[in-house]
Every structure is written in C-alpha cells, then in structure tokens.
Amino acid sequence: MFEVYCDSSFNEGEDSYIGCTVLRDGKQIHQSTTKVPGAPKNNLDCELKALSFAVTLSKIFSESDRDITIYNDSTEAVKVQKEKPEIEKKFPDLSINFEYIPREKVNQAIADSLSKKISGIFPEYPHL
C-alpha cells in the first residue's frame, strides 16, 4: 500500500508551505516541507498545489506500486481534484485515489505540522 499525506498552510502576503509524508506498507519513507510555488491566492489554491506535489512525490517514490492513495484534510480540495483529473492524466501508469482525512489522524497531523511556516532562525556556529 502506497500513501501520501499532504497539507498546506496558506500565509497571505508571505510564503506558504506544503508538508508531505509518504508511506509504503505503513512505514514512512519520506517527509518534506516545500514552499508553495507561485503566489497562491487562497487556501484552496494552496491545497490543490499540495495535491499536485503529492502526485509528483508518488511518481518519484512509488517504485513498483501502482495503486496510490493521496490524503488531504480539505474536503473542498479533494472534491475539486476528483472533478478535474488533469493531474492524473500526466501519470497514466498510476492509479491515484484522492481521499479526505481529518487533520487529527496521525499521518495527516504530521503533514500538517510539516506545512507550518519555517523559522529562519538558525544557531550560528563559530568559524573553526
């Protein structure tokens, strides 16, 4: 079983981020935080970009898996995606299913936390 849990956080006037966690047979094989490309106009736009990014991750990590489930906590984004399957047409060799999942579920909560704004503050290390 190949699953991708994705979420985004829309930050008006600032960078917005996508968080994803990828599982194969119930074991996490990847997680990432990625800046939403372009200038998203609203939360739906961000969530649709998160779903698109999840498809890309599926193509990269799915190996021999062809049945893929992508989860997102936005019922509206999942509904829109199911009505406009352009993304899946890019990858005809994959069977992609988009599903809603509540944010409270463990792997979706991980994706949600990965989508939060990244702090730009890092400790400074003295020159060696």
Short mmCIF file of N, CA and C in Angstrom, two decimals:
data_model
loop_
_atom_site.label_atom_id
_atom_site.label_comp_id
_atom_site.label_asym_id
_atom_site.label_seq_id
_atom_site.Cartn_x
_atom_site.Cartn_y
_atom_site.Cartn_z
N MET A 1 0.84 -1.17 0.00
CA MET A 1 0.00 0.00 0.00
C MET A 1 0.89 1.24 0.00
N PHE A 2 0.62 2.15 -0.92
CA PHE A 2 1.41 3.38 -1.04
C PHE A 2 0.51 4.57 -0.75
N GLU A 3 0.91 5.40 0.23
CA GLU A 3 0.08 6.52 0.66
C GLU A 3 0.92 7.79 0.77
N VAL A 4 0.28 8.91 0.41
CA VAL A 4 0.89 10.22 0.61
C VAL A 4 -0.10 11.08 1.37
N TYR A 5 0.35 11.64 2.47
CA TYR A 5 -0.46 12.57 3.25
C TYR A 5 0.11 13.96 2.99
N CYS A 6 -0.75 14.88 2.55
CA CYS A 6 -0.25 16.22 2.24
C CYS A 6 -1.16 17.28 2.85
N ASP A 7 -0.56 18.41 3.13
CA ASP A 7 -1.29 19.55 3.66
C ASP A 7 -0.55 20.81 3.27
N SER A 8 -1.23 21.92 3.32
CA SER A 8 -0.57 23.20 3.06
C SER A 8 -1.04 24.21 4.09
N SER A 9 -0.23 25.23 4.27
CA SER A 9 -0.59 26.34 5.14
C SER A 9 -0.50 27.61 4.32
N PHE A 10 -1.64 28.25 4.12
CA PHE A 10 -1.70 29.49 3.35
C PHE A 10 -1.34 30.65 4.27
N ASN A 11 -0.36 31.44 3.85
CA ASN A 11 0.07 32.61 4.60
C ASN A 11 -0.06 33.83 3.69
N GLU A 12 -1.13 34.57 3.85
CA GLU A 12 -1.39 35.71 2.98
C GLU A 12 -0.25 36.74 3.06
N GLY A 13 0.27 37.11 1.90
CA GLY A 13 1.33 38.10 1.83
C GLY A 13 2.71 37.57 2.19
N GLU A 14 2.80 36.30 2.50
CA GLU A 14 4.08 35.67 2.86
C GLU A 14 4.18 34.34 2.12
N ASP A 15 5.31 33.67 2.27
CA ASP A 15 5.47 32.35 1.68
C ASP A 15 4.51 31.36 2.34
N SER A 16 3.97 30.47 1.53
CA SER A 16 3.12 29.39 2.01
C SER A 16 3.86 28.08 1.78
N TYR A 17 3.52 27.06 2.59
CA TYR A 17 4.28 25.82 2.54
C TYR A 17 3.38 24.59 2.41
N ILE A 18 3.97 23.55 1.82
CA ILE A 18 3.35 22.23 1.69
C ILE A 18 4.12 21.27 2.57
N GLY A 19 3.39 20.45 3.32
CA GLY A 19 4.01 19.39 4.09
C GLY A 19 3.51 18.05 3.58
N CYS A 20 4.41 17.10 3.41
CA CYS A 20 4.03 15.76 2.93
C CYS A 20 4.77 14.69 3.71
N THR A 21 4.08 13.60 3.92
CA THR A 21 4.72 12.40 4.44
C THR A 21 4.28 11.23 3.55
N VAL A 22 5.23 10.39 3.18
CA VAL A 22 5.00 9.30 2.23
C VAL A 22 5.22 7.98 2.95
N LEU A 23 4.25 7.06 2.80
CA LEU A 23 4.34 5.75 3.44
C LEU A 23 4.20 4.63 2.42
N ARG A 24 4.97 3.59 2.63
CA ARG A 24 4.83 2.35 1.85
C ARG A 24 4.61 1.23 2.87
N ASP A 25 3.54 0.52 2.70
CA ASP A 25 3.18 -0.57 3.61
C ASP A 25 3.21 -0.13 5.07
N GLY A 26 2.71 1.08 5.32
CA GLY A 26 2.60 1.59 6.67
C GLY A 26 3.87 2.15 7.28
N LYS A 27 4.97 2.14 6.54
CA LYS A 27 6.24 2.66 7.05
C LYS A 27 6.61 3.94 6.31
N GLN A 28 6.97 4.95 7.08
CA GLN A 28 7.33 6.23 6.47
C GLN A 28 8.65 6.11 5.70
N ILE A 29 8.63 6.58 4.44
CA ILE A 29 9.85 6.55 3.63
C ILE A 29 10.34 7.95 3.25
N HIS A 30 9.49 8.96 3.48
CA HIS A 30 9.89 10.32 3.12
C HIS A 30 8.97 11.31 3.83
N GLN A 31 9.55 12.46 4.18
CA GLN A 31 8.75 13.59 4.62
C GLN A 31 9.45 14.86 4.16
N SER A 32 8.65 15.87 3.85
CA SER A 32 9.26 17.11 3.35
C SER A 32 8.39 18.32 3.61
N THR A 33 9.05 19.45 3.61
CA THR A 33 8.41 20.76 3.64
C THR A 33 8.89 21.49 2.41
N THR A 34 7.96 22.03 1.64
CA THR A 34 8.28 22.67 0.37
C THR A 34 7.50 23.97 0.26
N LYS A 35 8.15 24.98 -0.23
CA LYS A 35 7.47 26.26 -0.46
C LYS A 35 6.47 26.08 -1.61
N VAL A 36 5.26 26.62 -1.43
CA VAL A 36 4.26 26.59 -2.49
C VAL A 36 4.76 27.46 -3.64
N PRO A 37 4.83 26.91 -4.85
CA PRO A 37 5.32 27.71 -5.98
C PRO A 37 4.32 28.81 -6.36
N GLY A 38 4.84 29.90 -6.92
CA GLY A 38 3.99 31.00 -7.35
C GLY A 38 3.45 31.77 -6.18
N ALA A 39 2.37 32.46 -6.42
CA ALA A 39 1.72 33.26 -5.38
C ALA A 39 0.29 32.76 -5.21
N PRO A 40 0.07 31.80 -4.32
CA PRO A 40 -1.29 31.28 -4.14
C PRO A 40 -2.23 32.39 -3.67
N LYS A 41 -3.46 32.33 -4.17
CA LYS A 41 -4.44 33.37 -3.87
C LYS A 41 -5.23 33.09 -2.60
N ASN A 42 -5.35 31.80 -2.26
CA ASN A 42 -6.18 31.43 -1.11
C ASN A 42 -5.81 30.02 -0.64
N ASN A 43 -6.50 29.57 0.39
CA ASN A 43 -6.21 28.26 0.95
C ASN A 43 -6.48 27.14 -0.05
N LEU A 44 -7.57 27.24 -0.82
CA LEU A 44 -7.89 26.20 -1.80
C LEU A 44 -6.77 26.07 -2.83
N ASP A 45 -6.28 27.19 -3.31
CA ASP A 45 -5.18 27.18 -4.27
C ASP A 45 -3.97 26.45 -3.69
N CYS A 46 -3.66 26.71 -2.43
CA CYS A 46 -2.54 26.04 -1.75
C CYS A 46 -2.78 24.54 -1.65
N GLU A 47 -3.98 24.15 -1.25
CA GLU A 47 -4.27 22.73 -1.09
C GLU A 47 -4.21 21.99 -2.42
N LEU A 48 -4.66 22.62 -3.50
CA LEU A 48 -4.58 21.99 -4.82
C LEU A 48 -3.13 21.82 -5.25
N LYS A 49 -2.28 22.79 -4.90
CA LYS A 49 -0.85 22.66 -5.21
C LYS A 49 -0.23 21.56 -4.36
N ALA A 50 -0.71 21.39 -3.14
CA ALA A 50 -0.23 20.30 -2.29
C ALA A 50 -0.60 18.94 -2.90
N LEU A 51 -1.80 18.82 -3.41
CA LEU A 51 -2.21 17.57 -4.06
C LEU A 51 -1.37 17.29 -5.29
N SER A 52 -1.09 18.33 -6.05
CA SER A 52 -0.25 18.18 -7.24
C SER A 52 1.17 17.74 -6.84
N PHE A 53 1.70 18.34 -5.80
CA PHE A 53 3.03 17.96 -5.32
C PHE A 53 3.04 16.52 -4.82
N ALA A 54 1.95 16.10 -4.17
CA ALA A 54 1.85 14.72 -3.69
C ALA A 54 1.89 13.73 -4.85
N VAL A 55 1.28 14.09 -5.98
CA VAL A 55 1.33 13.23 -7.16
C VAL A 55 2.77 13.11 -7.66
N THR A 56 3.47 14.23 -7.67
CA THR A 56 4.87 14.22 -8.09
C THR A 56 5.70 13.31 -7.17
N LEU A 57 5.49 13.43 -5.86
CA LEU A 57 6.20 12.55 -4.93
C LEU A 57 5.85 11.10 -5.17
N SER A 58 4.60 10.84 -5.52
CA SER A 58 4.18 9.47 -5.83
C SER A 58 4.97 8.91 -7.00
N LYS A 59 5.13 9.72 -8.01
CA LYS A 59 5.88 9.29 -9.19
C LYS A 59 7.34 8.99 -8.82
N ILE A 60 7.90 9.78 -7.95
CA ILE A 60 9.30 9.62 -7.55
C ILE A 60 9.50 8.38 -6.67
N PHE A 61 8.62 8.19 -5.68
CA PHE A 61 8.85 7.17 -4.65
C PHE A 61 8.06 5.88 -4.81
N SER A 62 7.11 5.81 -5.73
CA SER A 62 6.20 4.66 -5.76
C SER A 62 6.85 3.36 -6.22
N GLU A 63 7.99 3.42 -6.91
CA GLU A 63 8.67 2.23 -7.40
C GLU A 63 7.69 1.33 -8.16
N SER A 64 7.44 0.12 -7.68
CA SER A 64 6.54 -0.79 -8.38
C SER A 64 5.08 -0.62 -7.96
N ASP A 65 4.84 0.23 -6.97
CA ASP A 65 3.46 0.47 -6.52
C ASP A 65 2.71 1.25 -7.59
N ARG A 66 1.52 0.81 -7.91
CA ARG A 66 0.70 1.50 -8.92
C ARG A 66 -0.60 2.02 -8.33
N ASP A 67 -1.03 1.43 -7.21
CA ASP A 67 -2.24 1.90 -6.53
C ASP A 67 -1.83 2.86 -5.42
N ILE A 68 -2.18 4.12 -5.61
CA ILE A 68 -1.72 5.19 -4.72
C ILE A 68 -2.91 5.92 -4.14
N THR A 69 -2.85 6.18 -2.84
CA THR A 69 -3.86 6.99 -2.19
C THR A 69 -3.20 8.25 -1.66
N ILE A 70 -3.77 9.38 -2.02
CA ILE A 70 -3.28 10.68 -1.55
C ILE A 70 -4.34 11.27 -0.64
N TYR A 71 -3.93 11.61 0.58
CA TYR A 71 -4.84 12.15 1.58
C TYR A 71 -4.60 13.64 1.78
N ASN A 72 -5.71 14.35 2.07
CA ASN A 72 -5.65 15.78 2.37
C ASN A 72 -6.82 16.10 3.29
N ASP A 73 -6.64 17.08 4.15
CA ASP A 73 -7.70 17.42 5.11
C ASP A 73 -8.65 18.51 4.62
N SER A 74 -8.60 18.84 3.35
CA SER A 74 -9.54 19.81 2.77
C SER A 74 -10.56 19.08 1.91
N THR A 75 -11.79 19.00 2.40
CA THR A 75 -12.84 18.33 1.62
C THR A 75 -13.04 19.02 0.28
N GLU A 76 -12.94 20.36 0.29
CA GLU A 76 -13.14 21.11 -0.95
C GLU A 76 -12.06 20.80 -1.98
N ALA A 77 -10.80 20.76 -1.56
CA ALA A 77 -9.70 20.47 -2.49
C ALA A 77 -9.81 19.06 -3.05
N VAL A 78 -10.15 18.09 -2.21
CA VAL A 78 -10.30 16.71 -2.68
C VAL A 78 -11.44 16.63 -3.69
N LYS A 79 -12.54 17.31 -3.40
CA LYS A 79 -13.69 17.31 -4.32
C LYS A 79 -13.32 17.94 -5.66
N VAL A 80 -12.66 19.09 -5.63
CA VAL A 80 -12.24 19.76 -6.87
C VAL A 80 -11.30 18.86 -7.66
N GLN A 81 -10.35 18.22 -6.97
CA GLN A 81 -9.39 17.36 -7.64
C GLN A 81 -10.07 16.17 -8.31
N LYS A 82 -11.05 15.59 -7.64
CA LYS A 82 -11.76 14.45 -8.22
C LYS A 82 -12.57 14.86 -9.45
N GLU A 83 -13.02 16.12 -9.49
CA GLU A 83 -13.81 16.61 -10.62
C GLU A 83 -12.93 17.03 -11.80
N LYS A 84 -11.67 17.34 -11.53
CA LYS A 84 -10.75 17.79 -12.58
C LYS A 84 -9.48 16.93 -12.54
N PRO A 85 -9.51 15.78 -13.16
CA PRO A 85 -8.39 14.83 -13.04
C PRO A 85 -7.18 15.11 -13.95
N GLU A 86 -6.87 16.37 -14.21
CA GLU A 86 -5.74 16.68 -15.10
C GLU A 86 -4.42 16.14 -14.56
N ILE A 87 -4.27 16.19 -13.26
CA ILE A 87 -3.01 15.73 -12.66
C ILE A 87 -2.77 14.26 -12.98
N GLU A 88 -3.79 13.44 -12.81
CA GLU A 88 -3.63 12.00 -13.04
C GLU A 88 -3.31 11.69 -14.50
N LYS A 89 -3.78 12.53 -15.40
CA LYS A 89 -3.52 12.31 -16.83
C LYS A 89 -2.03 12.41 -17.15
N LYS A 90 -1.30 13.16 -16.32
CA LYS A 90 0.15 13.29 -16.52
C LYS A 90 0.87 11.97 -16.22
N PHE A 91 0.23 11.12 -15.38
CA PHE A 91 0.84 9.87 -14.95
C PHE A 91 -0.14 8.71 -15.19
N PRO A 92 -0.39 8.36 -16.45
CA PRO A 92 -1.39 7.34 -16.76
C PRO A 92 -1.05 5.95 -16.24
N ASP A 93 0.21 5.71 -15.89
CA ASP A 93 0.60 4.39 -15.39
C ASP A 93 0.29 4.20 -13.90
N LEU A 94 -0.18 5.26 -13.23
CA LEU A 94 -0.51 5.17 -11.82
C LEU A 94 -2.02 5.23 -11.61
N SER A 95 -2.51 4.47 -10.65
CA SER A 95 -3.91 4.53 -10.25
C SER A 95 -3.97 5.36 -8.97
N ILE A 96 -4.38 6.63 -9.11
CA ILE A 96 -4.34 7.57 -8.00
C ILE A 96 -5.75 7.82 -7.47
N ASN A 97 -5.88 7.68 -6.16
CA ASN A 97 -7.15 7.93 -5.49
C ASN A 97 -6.95 9.06 -4.48
N PHE A 98 -7.75 10.10 -4.56
CA PHE A 98 -7.68 11.22 -3.63
C PHE A 98 -8.76 11.04 -2.57
N GLU A 99 -8.36 11.17 -1.30
CA GLU A 99 -9.29 10.96 -0.19
C GLU A 99 -9.15 12.05 0.86
N TYR A 100 -10.28 12.41 1.45
CA TYR A 100 -10.28 13.31 2.60
C TYR A 100 -9.91 12.51 3.84
N ILE A 101 -9.15 13.15 4.73
CA ILE A 101 -8.84 12.55 6.03
C ILE A 101 -8.77 13.69 7.04
N PRO A 102 -9.33 13.48 8.23
CA PRO A 102 -9.28 14.55 9.24
C PRO A 102 -7.85 14.84 9.68
N ARG A 103 -7.61 16.07 10.02
CA ARG A 103 -6.28 16.51 10.46
C ARG A 103 -5.83 15.79 11.72
N GLU A 104 -6.76 15.29 12.49
CA GLU A 104 -6.43 14.64 13.76
C GLU A 104 -5.77 13.28 13.58
N LYS A 105 -5.89 12.67 12.42
CA LYS A 105 -5.26 11.37 12.17
C LYS A 105 -3.74 11.55 12.16
N VAL A 106 -3.02 10.58 12.69
CA VAL A 106 -1.59 10.72 12.95
C VAL A 106 -0.78 11.19 11.74
N ASN A 107 -0.87 10.49 10.61
CA ASN A 107 -0.02 10.87 9.47
C ASN A 107 -0.44 12.20 8.85
N GLN A 108 -1.72 12.54 8.93
CA GLN A 108 -2.16 13.84 8.43
C GLN A 108 -1.69 14.94 9.37
N ALA A 109 -1.66 14.66 10.66
CA ALA A 109 -1.14 15.62 11.63
C ALA A 109 0.34 15.90 11.37
N ILE A 110 1.08 14.88 10.96
CA ILE A 110 2.50 15.07 10.62
C ILE A 110 2.61 15.99 9.40
N ALA A 111 1.82 15.73 8.37
CA ALA A 111 1.84 16.58 7.16
C ALA A 111 1.47 18.01 7.52
N ASP A 112 0.47 18.16 8.40
CA ASP A 112 0.05 19.49 8.84
C ASP A 112 1.20 20.22 9.53
N SER A 113 1.88 19.54 10.43
CA SER A 113 2.99 20.19 11.14
C SER A 113 4.14 20.53 10.20
N LEU A 114 4.36 19.71 9.17
CA LEU A 114 5.42 20.00 8.20
C LEU A 114 5.08 21.20 7.32
N SER A 115 3.80 21.54 7.22
CA SER A 115 3.40 22.65 6.35
C SER A 115 3.47 24.02 7.05
N LYS A 116 3.76 24.03 8.30
CA LYS A 116 3.79 25.29 9.05
C LYS A 116 5.01 26.12 8.66
N LYS A 117 4.87 27.41 8.85
CA LYS A 117 5.94 28.36 8.50
C LYS A 117 7.25 27.97 9.16
N ILE A 118 8.29 27.94 8.37
CA ILE A 118 9.62 27.57 8.85
C ILE A 118 10.30 28.79 9.44
N SER A 119 10.87 28.62 10.60
CA SER A 119 11.61 29.71 11.21
C SER A 119 12.94 29.89 10.48
N GLY A 120 13.29 31.11 10.22
CA GLY A 120 14.56 31.40 9.55
C GLY A 120 15.70 31.59 10.53
N ILE A 121 15.47 31.30 11.79
CA ILE A 121 16.50 31.50 12.81
C ILE A 121 17.23 30.19 13.05
N PHE A 122 18.51 30.21 12.76
CA PHE A 122 19.35 29.04 12.98
C PHE A 122 20.51 29.46 13.88
N PRO A 123 20.99 28.55 14.71
CA PRO A 123 22.13 28.91 15.56
C PRO A 123 23.37 29.18 14.72
N GLU A 124 24.14 30.12 15.16
CA GLU A 124 25.38 30.42 14.45
C GLU A 124 26.49 29.59 15.06
N TYR A 125 27.34 29.08 14.19
CA TYR A 125 28.47 28.29 14.66
C TYR A 125 29.75 29.11 14.46
N PRO A 126 30.61 29.09 15.46
CA PRO A 126 31.86 29.83 15.32
C PRO A 126 32.71 29.21 14.20
N HIS A 127 33.46 30.03 13.53
CA HIS A 127 34.36 29.52 12.49
C HIS A 127 35.43 28.66 13.13
N LEU A 128 35.72 27.57 12.48
CA LEU A 128 36.74 26.66 13.02
C LEU A 128 38.11 27.04 12.59
#
